[in-house]
Short mmCIF file of N, CA and C and ligand atoms in Angstrom, two decimals:
data_model
loop_
_atom_site.label_atom_id
_atom_site.label_comp_id
_atom_site.label_asym_id
_atom_site.label_seq_id
_atom_site.Cartn_x
_atom_site.Cartn_y
_atom_site.Cartn_z
N MET A 1483 70.60 108.74 166.12
CA MET A 1483 71.17 110.09 166.02
C MET A 1483 72.05 110.41 167.23
N ILE A 1484 71.52 110.12 168.43
CA ILE A 1484 72.31 110.34 169.65
C ILE A 1484 73.57 109.50 169.57
N CYS A 1485 73.40 108.27 169.10
CA CYS A 1485 74.51 107.33 169.01
C CYS A 1485 75.60 107.86 168.08
N VAL A 1486 75.22 108.40 166.92
CA VAL A 1486 76.20 108.95 165.98
C VAL A 1486 76.92 110.13 166.63
N ALA A 1487 76.18 111.01 167.28
CA ALA A 1487 76.78 112.17 167.94
C ALA A 1487 77.77 111.73 169.02
N LEU A 1488 77.39 110.70 169.78
CA LEU A 1488 78.28 110.21 170.84
C LEU A 1488 79.55 109.61 170.25
N THR A 1489 79.41 108.90 169.14
CA THR A 1489 80.57 108.29 168.50
C THR A 1489 81.57 109.36 168.06
N VAL A 1490 81.05 110.39 167.40
CA VAL A 1490 81.92 111.47 166.91
C VAL A 1490 82.56 112.19 168.10
N PHE A 1491 81.75 112.46 169.12
CA PHE A 1491 82.25 113.14 170.33
C PHE A 1491 83.37 112.32 170.99
N ALA A 1492 83.14 111.02 171.11
CA ALA A 1492 84.12 110.14 171.76
C ALA A 1492 85.44 110.15 170.98
N TYR A 1493 85.35 110.17 169.65
CA TYR A 1493 86.57 110.19 168.85
C TYR A 1493 87.29 111.52 168.95
N MET A 1494 86.53 112.62 168.90
CA MET A 1494 87.17 113.93 168.89
C MET A 1494 87.82 114.25 170.22
N PHE A 1495 87.17 113.85 171.30
CA PHE A 1495 87.66 114.27 172.62
C PHE A 1495 88.15 113.10 173.47
N GLN A 1496 88.25 111.91 172.84
CA GLN A 1496 88.64 110.71 173.60
C GLN A 1496 87.81 110.63 174.89
N ALA A 1497 86.50 110.91 174.73
CA ALA A 1497 85.62 110.98 175.89
C ALA A 1497 85.20 109.58 176.34
N VAL A 1498 85.07 109.42 177.63
CA VAL A 1498 84.61 108.18 178.20
C VAL A 1498 83.09 108.21 178.27
N ILE A 1499 82.45 107.24 177.65
CA ILE A 1499 80.98 107.21 177.64
C ILE A 1499 80.51 105.99 178.42
N THR A 1500 79.59 106.22 179.35
CA THR A 1500 79.10 105.11 180.18
C THR A 1500 77.60 104.92 179.95
N GLY A 1501 76.96 104.13 180.83
CA GLY A 1501 75.53 103.85 180.65
C GLY A 1501 75.32 102.87 179.52
N ILE A 1502 74.15 102.90 178.90
CA ILE A 1502 73.87 101.89 177.88
C ILE A 1502 74.65 102.13 176.58
N HIS A 1503 75.34 103.28 176.50
CA HIS A 1503 76.17 103.56 175.32
C HIS A 1503 77.65 103.21 175.54
N GLU A 1504 77.95 102.65 176.70
CA GLU A 1504 79.35 102.26 176.97
C GLU A 1504 79.80 101.24 175.91
N ARG A 1505 81.07 101.35 175.53
CA ARG A 1505 81.60 100.43 174.51
C ARG A 1505 82.90 99.79 174.97
N THR A 1506 83.17 98.62 174.43
CA THR A 1506 84.45 97.97 174.71
C THR A 1506 85.03 97.37 173.45
N PHE A 1507 86.36 97.21 173.48
CA PHE A 1507 87.05 96.56 172.37
C PHE A 1507 87.33 95.11 172.74
N ILE A 1508 86.86 94.22 171.88
CA ILE A 1508 87.08 92.78 172.08
C ILE A 1508 87.78 92.24 170.84
N ALA A 1509 88.79 91.38 171.02
CA ALA A 1509 89.41 90.73 169.86
C ALA A 1509 89.48 89.23 170.10
N ILE A 1510 88.99 88.48 169.13
CA ILE A 1510 89.21 87.02 169.15
C ILE A 1510 90.59 86.83 168.53
N LYS A 1511 91.51 86.33 169.34
CA LYS A 1511 92.92 86.28 168.96
C LYS A 1511 93.14 85.19 167.88
N PRO A 1512 94.32 85.19 167.24
CA PRO A 1512 94.55 84.24 166.15
C PRO A 1512 94.28 82.77 166.54
N ASP A 1513 94.57 82.39 167.77
CA ASP A 1513 94.29 80.99 168.18
C ASP A 1513 92.78 80.74 168.25
N GLY A 1514 92.01 81.75 168.64
CA GLY A 1514 90.55 81.61 168.68
C GLY A 1514 89.98 81.43 167.29
N VAL A 1515 90.56 82.16 166.31
CA VAL A 1515 90.10 82.02 164.92
C VAL A 1515 90.46 80.64 164.39
N GLN A 1516 91.75 80.24 164.58
CA GLN A 1516 92.21 78.93 164.07
C GLN A 1516 91.42 77.79 164.69
N ARG A 1517 91.00 77.96 165.92
CA ARG A 1517 90.32 76.87 166.62
C ARG A 1517 88.80 76.93 166.44
N ARG A 1518 88.36 77.78 165.49
CA ARG A 1518 86.93 77.85 165.09
C ARG A 1518 86.03 78.25 166.25
N LEU A 1519 86.53 79.21 167.07
CA LEU A 1519 85.74 79.64 168.23
C LEU A 1519 84.98 80.95 167.97
N VAL A 1520 85.09 81.49 166.75
CA VAL A 1520 84.49 82.80 166.48
C VAL A 1520 82.98 82.81 166.74
N GLY A 1521 82.29 81.84 166.16
CA GLY A 1521 80.83 81.80 166.31
C GLY A 1521 80.41 81.63 167.77
N GLU A 1522 81.08 80.73 168.48
CA GLU A 1522 80.75 80.45 169.88
C GLU A 1522 80.93 81.70 170.75
N ILE A 1523 82.03 82.43 170.50
CA ILE A 1523 82.31 83.61 171.33
C ILE A 1523 81.32 84.73 171.04
N ILE A 1524 81.05 84.98 169.76
CA ILE A 1524 80.09 86.03 169.41
C ILE A 1524 78.72 85.68 169.99
N ARG A 1525 78.36 84.43 169.91
CA ARG A 1525 77.07 83.96 170.42
C ARG A 1525 76.90 84.32 171.91
N ARG A 1526 77.96 84.18 172.67
CA ARG A 1526 77.87 84.47 174.11
C ARG A 1526 77.55 85.94 174.38
N PHE A 1527 78.23 86.84 173.65
CA PHE A 1527 77.98 88.27 173.87
C PHE A 1527 76.60 88.67 173.35
N GLU A 1528 76.20 88.09 172.22
CA GLU A 1528 74.87 88.39 171.67
C GLU A 1528 73.78 87.95 172.62
N ARG A 1529 73.90 86.74 173.13
CA ARG A 1529 72.85 86.20 173.98
C ARG A 1529 72.79 86.91 175.32
N LYS A 1530 73.90 87.46 175.76
CA LYS A 1530 73.92 88.24 177.00
C LYS A 1530 73.02 89.48 176.86
N GLY A 1531 72.99 90.03 175.63
CA GLY A 1531 72.19 91.23 175.40
C GLY A 1531 73.00 92.41 174.91
N PHE A 1532 74.30 92.20 174.69
CA PHE A 1532 75.12 93.30 174.18
C PHE A 1532 74.92 93.47 172.69
N LYS A 1533 75.28 94.67 172.23
CA LYS A 1533 75.02 95.05 170.85
C LYS A 1533 76.35 95.16 170.11
N LEU A 1534 76.44 94.48 168.98
CA LEU A 1534 77.65 94.52 168.15
C LEU A 1534 77.59 95.78 167.29
N VAL A 1535 78.60 96.65 167.41
CA VAL A 1535 78.58 97.88 166.61
C VAL A 1535 79.75 97.98 165.63
N GLY A 1536 80.70 97.05 165.74
CA GLY A 1536 81.81 97.04 164.78
C GLY A 1536 82.46 95.68 164.77
N MET A 1537 82.87 95.23 163.57
CA MET A 1537 83.55 93.92 163.50
C MET A 1537 84.35 93.81 162.21
N LYS A 1538 85.58 93.31 162.31
CA LYS A 1538 86.35 93.02 161.09
C LYS A 1538 87.34 91.89 161.34
N LEU A 1539 87.49 91.05 160.30
CA LEU A 1539 88.52 90.02 160.31
C LEU A 1539 89.75 90.64 159.68
N MET A 1540 90.87 90.59 160.38
CA MET A 1540 92.07 91.25 159.85
C MET A 1540 93.32 90.61 160.42
N GLN A 1541 94.42 90.75 159.69
CA GLN A 1541 95.71 90.35 160.25
C GLN A 1541 96.39 91.64 160.69
N ALA A 1542 96.57 91.79 161.98
CA ALA A 1542 97.08 93.06 162.51
C ALA A 1542 98.58 93.17 162.33
N SER A 1543 99.06 94.39 162.08
CA SER A 1543 100.51 94.62 161.92
C SER A 1543 101.18 94.58 163.30
N GLU A 1544 102.49 94.32 163.26
CA GLU A 1544 103.25 94.35 164.52
C GLU A 1544 103.19 95.75 165.13
N LYS A 1545 103.19 96.78 164.28
CA LYS A 1545 103.16 98.15 164.79
C LYS A 1545 101.88 98.40 165.60
N LEU A 1546 100.75 98.00 165.02
CA LEU A 1546 99.47 98.18 165.72
C LEU A 1546 99.48 97.44 167.05
N LEU A 1547 100.01 96.22 167.03
CA LEU A 1547 100.00 95.41 168.26
C LEU A 1547 100.97 95.97 169.31
N ARG A 1548 102.10 96.50 168.84
CA ARG A 1548 103.04 97.13 169.80
C ARG A 1548 102.37 98.32 170.48
N ASP A 1549 101.60 99.10 169.71
CA ASP A 1549 100.85 100.22 170.30
C ASP A 1549 99.78 99.71 171.25
N HIS A 1550 99.05 98.72 170.79
CA HIS A 1550 97.94 98.19 171.58
C HIS A 1550 98.43 97.71 172.96
N TYR A 1551 99.57 97.02 172.96
CA TYR A 1551 100.09 96.44 174.22
C TYR A 1551 101.23 97.27 174.81
N ILE A 1552 101.24 98.58 174.53
CA ILE A 1552 102.37 99.44 174.93
C ILE A 1552 102.66 99.36 176.43
N GLU A 1553 101.62 99.19 177.24
CA GLU A 1553 101.82 99.15 178.70
C GLU A 1553 102.65 97.93 179.13
N LEU A 1554 102.73 96.93 178.26
CA LEU A 1554 103.45 95.70 178.61
C LEU A 1554 104.84 95.64 177.98
N LYS A 1555 105.30 96.79 177.44
CA LYS A 1555 106.52 96.75 176.63
C LYS A 1555 107.77 96.28 177.38
N ASP A 1556 107.77 96.40 178.70
CA ASP A 1556 108.95 95.97 179.45
C ASP A 1556 108.82 94.54 179.98
N ARG A 1557 107.72 93.88 179.68
CA ARG A 1557 107.53 92.52 180.17
C ARG A 1557 108.28 91.54 179.28
N PRO A 1558 108.80 90.45 179.86
CA PRO A 1558 109.62 89.53 179.05
C PRO A 1558 108.85 88.85 177.91
N PHE A 1559 107.53 88.78 178.04
CA PHE A 1559 106.75 88.09 177.00
C PHE A 1559 106.26 89.03 175.89
N TYR A 1560 106.64 90.32 175.97
CA TYR A 1560 106.08 91.32 175.03
C TYR A 1560 106.32 90.97 173.56
N ASN A 1561 107.57 90.65 173.20
CA ASN A 1561 107.86 90.35 171.79
C ASN A 1561 107.11 89.11 171.32
N GLY A 1562 107.08 88.10 172.17
CA GLY A 1562 106.35 86.87 171.83
C GLY A 1562 104.86 87.13 171.68
N LEU A 1563 104.34 88.01 172.51
CA LEU A 1563 102.92 88.37 172.46
C LEU A 1563 102.58 89.05 171.13
N VAL A 1564 103.46 89.98 170.73
CA VAL A 1564 103.24 90.70 169.46
C VAL A 1564 103.31 89.71 168.30
N LYS A 1565 104.25 88.77 168.36
CA LYS A 1565 104.41 87.77 167.29
C LYS A 1565 103.17 86.87 167.20
N TYR A 1566 102.73 86.40 168.33
CA TYR A 1566 101.52 85.54 168.39
C TYR A 1566 100.31 86.28 167.86
N MET A 1567 100.13 87.51 168.27
CA MET A 1567 98.93 88.27 167.88
C MET A 1567 98.94 88.66 166.40
N SER A 1568 100.16 88.72 165.82
CA SER A 1568 100.24 89.10 164.40
C SER A 1568 100.39 87.88 163.49
N SER A 1569 100.34 86.69 164.08
CA SER A 1569 100.66 85.47 163.33
C SER A 1569 99.55 84.99 162.40
N GLY A 1570 98.36 85.54 162.54
CA GLY A 1570 97.24 85.10 161.70
C GLY A 1570 96.08 86.03 161.89
N PRO A 1571 94.98 85.78 161.20
CA PRO A 1571 93.84 86.68 161.32
C PRO A 1571 93.22 86.67 162.72
N LEU A 1572 92.73 87.82 163.11
CA LEU A 1572 91.97 87.94 164.36
C LEU A 1572 90.65 88.64 164.03
N VAL A 1573 89.72 88.57 164.96
CA VAL A 1573 88.44 89.26 164.75
C VAL A 1573 88.36 90.40 165.75
N ALA A 1574 88.42 91.63 165.23
CA ALA A 1574 88.34 92.83 166.07
C ALA A 1574 86.89 93.28 166.13
N MET A 1575 86.43 93.58 167.34
CA MET A 1575 85.01 93.93 167.50
C MET A 1575 84.83 95.06 168.52
N VAL A 1576 83.72 95.77 168.36
CA VAL A 1576 83.28 96.72 169.38
C VAL A 1576 81.88 96.31 169.82
N TRP A 1577 81.72 96.13 171.12
CA TRP A 1577 80.42 95.77 171.70
C TRP A 1577 79.95 96.89 172.61
N GLN A 1578 78.64 97.06 172.67
CA GLN A 1578 78.05 98.17 173.41
C GLN A 1578 76.99 97.67 174.38
N GLY A 1579 76.88 98.36 175.53
CA GLY A 1579 75.82 98.04 176.48
C GLY A 1579 76.17 98.51 177.88
N LEU A 1580 75.23 98.38 178.78
CA LEU A 1580 75.41 98.81 180.16
C LEU A 1580 76.53 98.01 180.83
N ASP A 1581 77.52 98.71 181.37
CA ASP A 1581 78.66 98.07 182.06
C ASP A 1581 79.36 97.04 181.19
N VAL A 1582 79.40 97.29 179.88
CA VAL A 1582 79.93 96.28 178.97
C VAL A 1582 81.41 95.94 179.24
N VAL A 1583 82.19 96.92 179.71
CA VAL A 1583 83.61 96.63 179.96
C VAL A 1583 83.74 95.62 181.10
N LYS A 1584 83.10 95.93 182.20
CA LYS A 1584 83.19 95.07 183.39
C LYS A 1584 82.59 93.68 183.13
N VAL A 1585 81.45 93.67 182.49
CA VAL A 1585 80.74 92.39 182.29
C VAL A 1585 81.48 91.50 181.29
N THR A 1586 82.00 92.08 180.20
CA THR A 1586 82.71 91.24 179.24
C THR A 1586 84.02 90.72 179.84
N ARG A 1587 84.68 91.51 180.68
CA ARG A 1587 85.88 91.02 181.36
C ARG A 1587 85.53 89.80 182.22
N ALA A 1588 84.40 89.88 182.91
CA ALA A 1588 83.98 88.73 183.73
C ALA A 1588 83.68 87.52 182.83
N MET A 1589 83.09 87.78 181.66
CA MET A 1589 82.77 86.68 180.74
C MET A 1589 84.05 86.07 180.15
N LEU A 1590 85.11 86.87 180.02
CA LEU A 1590 86.39 86.36 179.50
C LEU A 1590 87.05 85.42 180.50
N GLY A 1591 87.00 85.77 181.78
CA GLY A 1591 87.75 85.04 182.80
C GLY A 1591 89.06 85.74 183.09
N GLU A 1592 89.93 85.09 183.86
CA GLU A 1592 91.21 85.68 184.25
C GLU A 1592 92.22 85.58 183.10
N THR A 1593 93.28 86.38 183.20
CA THR A 1593 94.33 86.36 182.16
C THR A 1593 94.87 84.94 181.98
N ASN A 1594 95.15 84.28 183.10
CA ASN A 1594 95.64 82.90 183.05
C ASN A 1594 94.43 81.94 183.04
N PRO A 1595 94.30 81.16 181.98
CA PRO A 1595 93.13 80.25 181.91
C PRO A 1595 93.02 79.33 183.12
N ALA A 1596 94.17 79.01 183.75
CA ALA A 1596 94.13 78.12 184.91
C ALA A 1596 93.39 78.75 186.09
N ASP A 1597 93.33 80.08 186.11
CA ASP A 1597 92.62 80.78 187.19
C ASP A 1597 91.19 81.14 186.79
N SER A 1598 90.78 80.78 185.58
CA SER A 1598 89.48 81.19 185.05
C SER A 1598 88.42 80.13 185.37
N ALA A 1599 87.31 80.60 185.89
CA ALA A 1599 86.24 79.66 186.28
C ALA A 1599 85.63 79.01 185.04
N PRO A 1600 85.20 77.75 185.17
CA PRO A 1600 84.42 77.13 184.10
C PRO A 1600 83.20 78.02 183.83
N GLY A 1601 82.81 78.10 182.57
CA GLY A 1601 81.70 78.99 182.22
C GLY A 1601 82.19 80.30 181.61
N THR A 1602 83.46 80.65 181.91
CA THR A 1602 84.05 81.81 181.25
C THR A 1602 84.69 81.34 179.94
N ILE A 1603 84.96 82.28 179.04
CA ILE A 1603 85.54 81.90 177.74
C ILE A 1603 86.92 81.27 177.93
N ARG A 1604 87.77 81.93 178.71
CA ARG A 1604 89.10 81.36 178.93
C ARG A 1604 89.03 80.10 179.80
N GLY A 1605 88.08 80.05 180.68
CA GLY A 1605 87.91 78.86 181.52
C GLY A 1605 87.43 77.66 180.71
N ASP A 1606 86.72 77.92 179.63
CA ASP A 1606 86.16 76.81 178.85
C ASP A 1606 87.01 76.39 177.65
N PHE A 1607 87.79 77.33 177.09
CA PHE A 1607 88.37 77.04 175.77
C PHE A 1607 89.88 77.08 175.66
N CYS A 1608 90.61 77.29 176.77
CA CYS A 1608 92.07 77.33 176.61
C CYS A 1608 92.76 76.93 177.91
N VAL A 1609 94.08 76.68 177.80
CA VAL A 1609 94.82 76.19 178.98
C VAL A 1609 96.05 77.03 179.32
N GLU A 1610 96.60 77.78 178.36
CA GLU A 1610 97.86 78.47 178.65
C GLU A 1610 97.72 79.98 178.46
N VAL A 1611 98.38 80.74 179.34
CA VAL A 1611 98.25 82.21 179.32
C VAL A 1611 98.67 82.82 177.98
N GLY A 1612 99.68 82.21 177.35
CA GLY A 1612 100.17 82.73 176.07
C GLY A 1612 99.30 82.36 174.88
N ARG A 1613 98.22 81.62 175.11
CA ARG A 1613 97.26 81.26 174.04
C ARG A 1613 95.86 81.32 174.64
N ASN A 1614 95.48 82.54 175.08
CA ASN A 1614 94.23 82.64 175.85
C ASN A 1614 93.04 83.17 175.05
N VAL A 1615 93.08 82.99 173.77
CA VAL A 1615 92.01 83.14 172.75
C VAL A 1615 91.26 84.47 172.62
N ILE A 1616 91.29 85.30 173.62
CA ILE A 1616 90.46 86.52 173.51
C ILE A 1616 91.07 87.69 174.28
N HIS A 1617 90.86 88.88 173.74
CA HIS A 1617 91.23 90.13 174.43
C HIS A 1617 89.97 90.93 174.75
N GLY A 1618 89.97 91.60 175.89
CA GLY A 1618 88.90 92.55 176.21
C GLY A 1618 89.48 93.73 176.96
N SER A 1619 89.05 94.94 176.65
CA SER A 1619 89.55 96.14 177.35
C SER A 1619 89.30 96.00 178.85
N ASP A 1620 90.26 96.53 179.64
CA ASP A 1620 90.15 96.34 181.10
C ASP A 1620 89.56 97.54 181.83
N SER A 1621 89.28 98.63 181.14
CA SER A 1621 88.64 99.80 181.77
C SER A 1621 87.96 100.59 180.67
N VAL A 1622 87.07 101.50 181.07
CA VAL A 1622 86.38 102.32 180.07
C VAL A 1622 87.40 103.21 179.36
N GLU A 1623 88.42 103.67 180.11
CA GLU A 1623 89.44 104.52 179.50
C GLU A 1623 90.25 103.74 178.46
N SER A 1624 90.66 102.50 178.80
CA SER A 1624 91.44 101.76 177.80
C SER A 1624 90.55 101.34 176.62
N ALA A 1625 89.27 101.13 176.87
CA ALA A 1625 88.36 100.80 175.76
C ALA A 1625 88.33 101.96 174.76
N THR A 1626 88.25 103.18 175.27
CA THR A 1626 88.22 104.36 174.39
C THR A 1626 89.48 104.43 173.55
N ARG A 1627 90.62 104.21 174.20
CA ARG A 1627 91.91 104.25 173.49
C ARG A 1627 91.99 103.13 172.44
N GLU A 1628 91.61 101.93 172.84
CA GLU A 1628 91.74 100.78 171.94
C GLU A 1628 90.78 100.87 170.75
N ILE A 1629 89.55 101.34 171.00
CA ILE A 1629 88.59 101.46 169.88
C ILE A 1629 89.12 102.44 168.84
N SER A 1630 89.71 103.55 169.29
CA SER A 1630 90.20 104.52 168.31
C SER A 1630 91.47 104.03 167.62
N LEU A 1631 92.18 103.10 168.27
CA LEU A 1631 93.38 102.51 167.65
C LEU A 1631 92.99 101.52 166.54
N TRP A 1632 91.94 100.76 166.76
CA TRP A 1632 91.58 99.65 165.86
C TRP A 1632 90.51 100.01 164.82
N PHE A 1633 89.70 101.02 165.09
CA PHE A 1633 88.58 101.33 164.20
C PHE A 1633 88.55 102.81 163.83
N HIS A 1634 88.19 103.08 162.56
CA HIS A 1634 87.84 104.43 162.15
C HIS A 1634 86.39 104.66 162.58
N PRO A 1635 86.02 105.91 162.88
CA PRO A 1635 84.64 106.17 163.34
C PRO A 1635 83.60 105.61 162.38
N GLU A 1636 83.87 105.72 161.06
CA GLU A 1636 82.87 105.28 160.08
C GLU A 1636 82.73 103.75 160.01
N GLU A 1637 83.64 103.05 160.66
CA GLU A 1637 83.52 101.58 160.70
C GLU A 1637 82.58 101.11 161.82
N LEU A 1638 82.14 102.04 162.65
CA LEU A 1638 81.22 101.69 163.73
C LEU A 1638 79.80 102.05 163.29
N THR A 1639 78.89 101.12 163.48
CA THR A 1639 77.53 101.30 162.97
C THR A 1639 76.56 101.53 164.12
N CYS A 1640 75.84 102.63 164.04
CA CYS A 1640 74.77 102.89 165.01
C CYS A 1640 73.49 102.33 164.44
N TRP A 1641 72.88 101.42 165.12
CA TRP A 1641 71.63 100.84 164.59
C TRP A 1641 70.61 100.71 165.70
N ASN A 1642 69.33 100.76 165.29
CA ASN A 1642 68.22 100.66 166.24
C ASN A 1642 68.04 99.22 166.66
N ASP A 1643 68.14 98.97 167.93
CA ASP A 1643 68.04 97.59 168.43
C ASP A 1643 66.60 97.35 168.89
N CYS A 1644 65.88 96.51 168.16
CA CYS A 1644 64.46 96.31 168.49
C CYS A 1644 64.29 95.53 169.80
N ALA A 1645 65.38 94.96 170.32
CA ALA A 1645 65.29 94.23 171.58
C ALA A 1645 65.57 95.13 172.79
N ASP A 1646 65.97 96.38 172.55
CA ASP A 1646 66.35 97.29 173.64
C ASP A 1646 65.34 97.31 174.79
N ASN A 1647 64.05 97.41 174.43
CA ASN A 1647 63.02 97.51 175.47
C ASN A 1647 62.86 96.24 176.29
N TRP A 1648 63.43 95.15 175.80
CA TRP A 1648 63.36 93.88 176.52
C TRP A 1648 64.64 93.59 177.28
N ILE A 1649 65.65 94.39 177.03
CA ILE A 1649 66.94 94.22 177.70
C ILE A 1649 67.12 95.26 178.80
N TYR A 1650 66.59 96.47 178.53
CA TYR A 1650 66.68 97.56 179.52
C TYR A 1650 65.29 97.98 179.95
N GLU A 1651 65.13 98.31 181.24
CA GLU A 1651 63.78 98.72 181.71
C GLU A 1651 63.58 100.22 181.52
P1 IDP B 65 94.51 90.52 179.86
O1 IDP B 65 94.53 90.07 178.41
O2 IDP B 65 93.72 89.58 180.73
O3 IDP B 65 94.07 91.96 180.02
P2 IDP B 65 97.24 91.45 180.33
O4 IDP B 65 97.97 91.39 181.63
O5 IDP B 65 96.81 92.77 179.82
O6 IDP B 65 96.00 90.43 180.42
O7 IDP B 65 98.18 90.75 179.25
C1 IDP B 65 97.89 90.85 177.87
C2 IDP B 65 98.12 89.52 177.23
O8 IDP B 65 99.50 89.19 177.35
C3 IDP B 65 97.40 88.34 177.86
O9 IDP B 65 96.04 88.22 177.46
C4 IDP B 65 98.25 87.18 177.37
O10 IDP B 65 97.94 86.88 176.00
C5 IDP B 65 99.65 87.78 177.41
N1 IDP B 65 100.34 87.44 178.64
C6 IDP B 65 100.13 87.95 179.88
N2 IDP B 65 100.96 87.39 180.78
C7 IDP B 65 101.70 86.50 180.08
C8 IDP B 65 102.75 85.60 180.46
O11 IDP B 65 103.15 85.48 181.62
N3 IDP B 65 103.30 84.84 179.44
C9 IDP B 65 102.88 84.93 178.16
N4 IDP B 65 101.90 85.75 177.77
C10 IDP B 65 101.32 86.53 178.72
MG1 MG B 66 94.98 93.74 179.45
#
């Protein structure tokens, strides 16, 4: 019930929610899907203890991707980035948990796979910045914006996690 109220509140007021209800937007990019990394990537977030509250396989429109990456619109790679991201299906997800934005960014690794430590997703599964298999929101504020861009409120599911008491004290 609290979770449903928070979801509606976050959508209506673009409110930033932290603590164990913090959420982030994660996308397995088209190269991650083509390279059969979907299961491996989801497994990492699940085993960490985060909660999956939204997920869909979709081919995103160029318009959605231009909005999503609006901050990069003046960068020379912007058009190529939009083309790559719209070139095939991706898996859009919302994950929830304590410090989920910061922790999932650490699990992703650096933007450039060459700078990403082994053990991170980008450090383990890719070599070039333009094919870096996964997106993750970089702040709680951008997570709020991205979740409302990619998901309708009713596409997010609030569910009772029976492992909560073993993940949080
Ligand atoms: P992030 O994904 O780690 O947050 P951003 O700087 O937000 O990194 O860039 C968004 C995406 O744009 C990157 O994940 C990558 O796919 C692409 N990108 C960033 N820099 C370059 C570049 O120099 N060449 C090609 N693509 C790039
Ligand atoms: Mg970014």
